[in-house]
PDB file of C-alpha atoms in Angstrom:
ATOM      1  CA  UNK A   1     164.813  39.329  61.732  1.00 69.00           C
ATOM      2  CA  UNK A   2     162.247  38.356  59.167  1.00 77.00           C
ATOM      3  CA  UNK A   3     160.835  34.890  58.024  1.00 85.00           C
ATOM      4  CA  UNK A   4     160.363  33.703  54.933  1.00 87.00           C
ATOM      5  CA  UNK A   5     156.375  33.638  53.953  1.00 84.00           C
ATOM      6  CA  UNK A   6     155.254  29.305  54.558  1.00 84.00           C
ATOM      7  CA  UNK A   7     152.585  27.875  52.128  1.00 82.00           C
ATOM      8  CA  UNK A   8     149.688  26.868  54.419  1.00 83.00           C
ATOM      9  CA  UNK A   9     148.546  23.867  53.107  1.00 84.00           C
ATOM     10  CA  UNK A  10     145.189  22.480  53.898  1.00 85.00           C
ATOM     11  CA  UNK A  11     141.001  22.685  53.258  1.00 86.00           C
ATOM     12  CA  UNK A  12     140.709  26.140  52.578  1.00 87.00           C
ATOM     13  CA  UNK A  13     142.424  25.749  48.616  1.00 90.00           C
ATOM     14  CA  UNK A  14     139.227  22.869  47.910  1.00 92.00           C
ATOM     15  CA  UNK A  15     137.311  25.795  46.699  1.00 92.00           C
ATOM     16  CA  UNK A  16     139.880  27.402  44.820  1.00 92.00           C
ATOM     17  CA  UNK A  17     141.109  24.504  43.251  1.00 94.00           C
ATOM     18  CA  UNK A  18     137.539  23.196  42.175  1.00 96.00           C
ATOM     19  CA  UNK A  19     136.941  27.294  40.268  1.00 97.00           C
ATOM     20  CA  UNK A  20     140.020  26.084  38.565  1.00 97.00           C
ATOM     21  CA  UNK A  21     139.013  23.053  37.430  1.00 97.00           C
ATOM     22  CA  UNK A  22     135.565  24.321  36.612  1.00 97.00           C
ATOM     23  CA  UNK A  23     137.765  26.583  34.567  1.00 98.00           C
ATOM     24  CA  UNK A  24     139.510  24.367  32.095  1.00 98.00           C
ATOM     25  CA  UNK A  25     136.165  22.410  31.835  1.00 97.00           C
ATOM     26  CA  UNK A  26     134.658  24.942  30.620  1.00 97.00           C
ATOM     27  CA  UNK A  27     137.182  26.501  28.223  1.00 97.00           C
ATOM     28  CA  UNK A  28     137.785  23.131  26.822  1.00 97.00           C
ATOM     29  CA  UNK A  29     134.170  22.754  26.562  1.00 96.00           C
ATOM     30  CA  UNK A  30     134.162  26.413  24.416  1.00 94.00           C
ATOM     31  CA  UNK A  31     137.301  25.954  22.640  1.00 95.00           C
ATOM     32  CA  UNK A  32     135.974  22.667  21.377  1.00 95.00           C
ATOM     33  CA  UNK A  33     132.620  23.833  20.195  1.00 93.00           C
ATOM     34  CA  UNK A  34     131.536  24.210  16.881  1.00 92.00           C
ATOM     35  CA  UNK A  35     129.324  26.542  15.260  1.00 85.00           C
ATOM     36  CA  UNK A  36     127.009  26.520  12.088  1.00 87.00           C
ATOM     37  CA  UNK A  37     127.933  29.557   9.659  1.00 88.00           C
ATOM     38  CA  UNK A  38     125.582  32.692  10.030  1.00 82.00           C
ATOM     39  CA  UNK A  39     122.301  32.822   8.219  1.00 80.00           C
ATOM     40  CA  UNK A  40     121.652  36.681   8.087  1.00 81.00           C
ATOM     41  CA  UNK A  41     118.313  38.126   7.412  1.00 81.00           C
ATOM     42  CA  UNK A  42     116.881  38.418   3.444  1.00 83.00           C
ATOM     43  CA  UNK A  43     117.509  41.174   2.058  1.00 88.00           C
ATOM     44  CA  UNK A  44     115.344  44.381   2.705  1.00 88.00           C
ATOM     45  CA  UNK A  45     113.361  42.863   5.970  1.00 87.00           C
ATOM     46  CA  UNK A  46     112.295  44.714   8.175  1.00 88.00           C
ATOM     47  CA  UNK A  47     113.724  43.456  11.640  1.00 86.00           C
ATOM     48  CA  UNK A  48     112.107  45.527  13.823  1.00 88.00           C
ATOM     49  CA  UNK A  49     108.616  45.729  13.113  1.00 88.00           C
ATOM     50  CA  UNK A  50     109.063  41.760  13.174  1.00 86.00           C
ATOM     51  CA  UNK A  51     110.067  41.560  16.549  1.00 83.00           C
ATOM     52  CA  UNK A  52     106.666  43.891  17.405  1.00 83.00           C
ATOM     53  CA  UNK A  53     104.649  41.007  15.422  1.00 85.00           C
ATOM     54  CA  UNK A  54     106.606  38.013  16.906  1.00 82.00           C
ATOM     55  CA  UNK A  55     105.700  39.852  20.732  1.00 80.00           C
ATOM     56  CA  UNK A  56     102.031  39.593  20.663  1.00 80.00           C
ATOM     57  CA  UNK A  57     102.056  36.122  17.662  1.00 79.00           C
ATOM     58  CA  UNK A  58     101.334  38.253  15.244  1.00 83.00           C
ATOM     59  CA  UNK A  59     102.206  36.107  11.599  1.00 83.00           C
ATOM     60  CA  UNK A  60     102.591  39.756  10.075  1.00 86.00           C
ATOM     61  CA  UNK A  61     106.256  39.479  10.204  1.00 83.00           C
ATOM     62  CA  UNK A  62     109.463  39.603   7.619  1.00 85.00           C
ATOM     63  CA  UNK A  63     111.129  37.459   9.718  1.00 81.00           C
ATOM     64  CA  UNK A  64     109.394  34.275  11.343  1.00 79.00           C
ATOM     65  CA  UNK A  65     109.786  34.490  15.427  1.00 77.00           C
ATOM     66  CA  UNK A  66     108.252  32.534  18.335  1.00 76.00           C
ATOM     67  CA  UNK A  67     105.048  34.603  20.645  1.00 74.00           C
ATOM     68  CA  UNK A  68     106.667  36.669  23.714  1.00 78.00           C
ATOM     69  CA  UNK A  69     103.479  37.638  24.573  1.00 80.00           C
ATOM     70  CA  UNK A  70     103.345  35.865  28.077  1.00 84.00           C
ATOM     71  CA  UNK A  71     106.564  36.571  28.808  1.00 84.00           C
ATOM     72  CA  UNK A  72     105.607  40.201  27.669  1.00 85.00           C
ATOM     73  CA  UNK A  73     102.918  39.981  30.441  1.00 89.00           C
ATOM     74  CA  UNK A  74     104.689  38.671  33.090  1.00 92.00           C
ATOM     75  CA  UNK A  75     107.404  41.019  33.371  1.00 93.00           C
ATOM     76  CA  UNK A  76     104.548  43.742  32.546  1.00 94.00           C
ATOM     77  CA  UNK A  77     102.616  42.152  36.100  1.00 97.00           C
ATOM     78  CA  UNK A  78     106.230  41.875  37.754  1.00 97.00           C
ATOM     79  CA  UNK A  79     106.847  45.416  37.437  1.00 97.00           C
ATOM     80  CA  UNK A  80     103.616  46.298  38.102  1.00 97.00           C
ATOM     81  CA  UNK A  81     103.672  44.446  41.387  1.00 97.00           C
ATOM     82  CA  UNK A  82     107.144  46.413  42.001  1.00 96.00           C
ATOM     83  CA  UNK A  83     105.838  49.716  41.696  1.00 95.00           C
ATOM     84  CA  UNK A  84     102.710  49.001  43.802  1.00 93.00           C
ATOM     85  CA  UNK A  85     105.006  47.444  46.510  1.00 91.00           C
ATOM     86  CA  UNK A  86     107.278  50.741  46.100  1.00 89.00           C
ATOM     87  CA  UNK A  87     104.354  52.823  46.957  1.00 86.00           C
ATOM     88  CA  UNK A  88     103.327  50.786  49.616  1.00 84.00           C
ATOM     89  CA  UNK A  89     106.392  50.640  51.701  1.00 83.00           C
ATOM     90  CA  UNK A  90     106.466  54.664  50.705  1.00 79.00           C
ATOM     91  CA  UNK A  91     103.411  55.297  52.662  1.00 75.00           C
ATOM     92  CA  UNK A  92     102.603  55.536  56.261  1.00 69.00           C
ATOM     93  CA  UNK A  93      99.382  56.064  58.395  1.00 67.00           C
ATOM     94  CA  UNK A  94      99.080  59.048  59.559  1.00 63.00           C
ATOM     95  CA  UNK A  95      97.173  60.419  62.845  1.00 65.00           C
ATOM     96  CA  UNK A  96      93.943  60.789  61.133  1.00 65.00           C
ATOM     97  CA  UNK A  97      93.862  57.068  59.841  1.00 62.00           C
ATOM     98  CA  UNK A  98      94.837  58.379  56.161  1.00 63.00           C
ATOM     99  CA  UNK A  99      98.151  57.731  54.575  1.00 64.00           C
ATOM    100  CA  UNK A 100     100.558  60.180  53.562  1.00 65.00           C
ATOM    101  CA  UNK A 101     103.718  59.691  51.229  1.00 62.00           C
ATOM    102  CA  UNK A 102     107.065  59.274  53.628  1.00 62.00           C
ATOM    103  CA  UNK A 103     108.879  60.888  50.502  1.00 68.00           C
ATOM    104  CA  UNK A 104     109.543  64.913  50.672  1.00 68.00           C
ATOM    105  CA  UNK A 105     111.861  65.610  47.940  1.00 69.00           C
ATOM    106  CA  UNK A 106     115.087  65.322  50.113  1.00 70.00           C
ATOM    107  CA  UNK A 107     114.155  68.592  51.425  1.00 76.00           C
ATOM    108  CA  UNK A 108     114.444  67.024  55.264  1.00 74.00           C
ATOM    109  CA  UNK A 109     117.961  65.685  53.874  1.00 72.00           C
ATOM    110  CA  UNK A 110     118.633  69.269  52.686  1.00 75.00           C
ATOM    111  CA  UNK A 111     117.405  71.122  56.020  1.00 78.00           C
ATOM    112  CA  UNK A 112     119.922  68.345  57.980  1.00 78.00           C
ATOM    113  CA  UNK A 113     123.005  69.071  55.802  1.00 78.00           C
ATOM    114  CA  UNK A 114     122.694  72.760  54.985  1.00 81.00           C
ATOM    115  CA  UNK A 115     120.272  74.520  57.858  1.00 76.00           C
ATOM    116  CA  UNK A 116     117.248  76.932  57.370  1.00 66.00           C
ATOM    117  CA  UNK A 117     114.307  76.910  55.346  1.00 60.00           C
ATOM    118  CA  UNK A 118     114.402  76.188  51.172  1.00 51.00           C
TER     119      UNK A 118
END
């Protein structure tokens, strides 16, 4: 004999119930909203080479833009700092005191799967 399924009420629905009101806050909040008509670029400027100027506050530009040139070096130091950690945690000591990359090309991978030499 089967039941019929019971709605569990209780503590568990507060989260789902406060996604759905964050819901209709926010698509009331974007429904509502208002925005100025488009401005467009003049005619014949060149948007790309602006962007270059506007990166390192160069006033060379078609199109006035704010600097991104420390936000151009920080992600420039960020990625640096990535790839050095990469190559760190790539590297072990090896017997003699130098280091030695741990990375082989997948050919220990390959030798595992498929057996024998390359």
């Amino acid at each position: 004999m089967t039941t019929k399924p019971e709605l569990n009420l209780g503590s568990h629905l507060v989260p789902g119930l406060a996604a759905t009101a964050l819901f209709v806050v926010m698509a009331a909040t974007f429904l509502s909203a208002s925005f100025p008509a488009p401005q467009g670029f003049a005619e014949g400027a060149n948007i790309t080479a602006s962007i270059g100027y506007a990166m390192f506050n160069l006033e060379l530009g078609d199109v006035a833009g704010e600097s991104f040139l420390v936000a151009f070096i920080l992600i420039a130091v960020t990625l640096d700092v990535a790839l050095d950690g990469a190559v760190h945690l790539a590297t072990r000591e090896g017997e003699d005191g130098g280091r030695e990359l741990l990375a082989d090309g997948g050919r220990e991978l390959k030798r595992t799967l498929f057996g024998g030499e390359e």
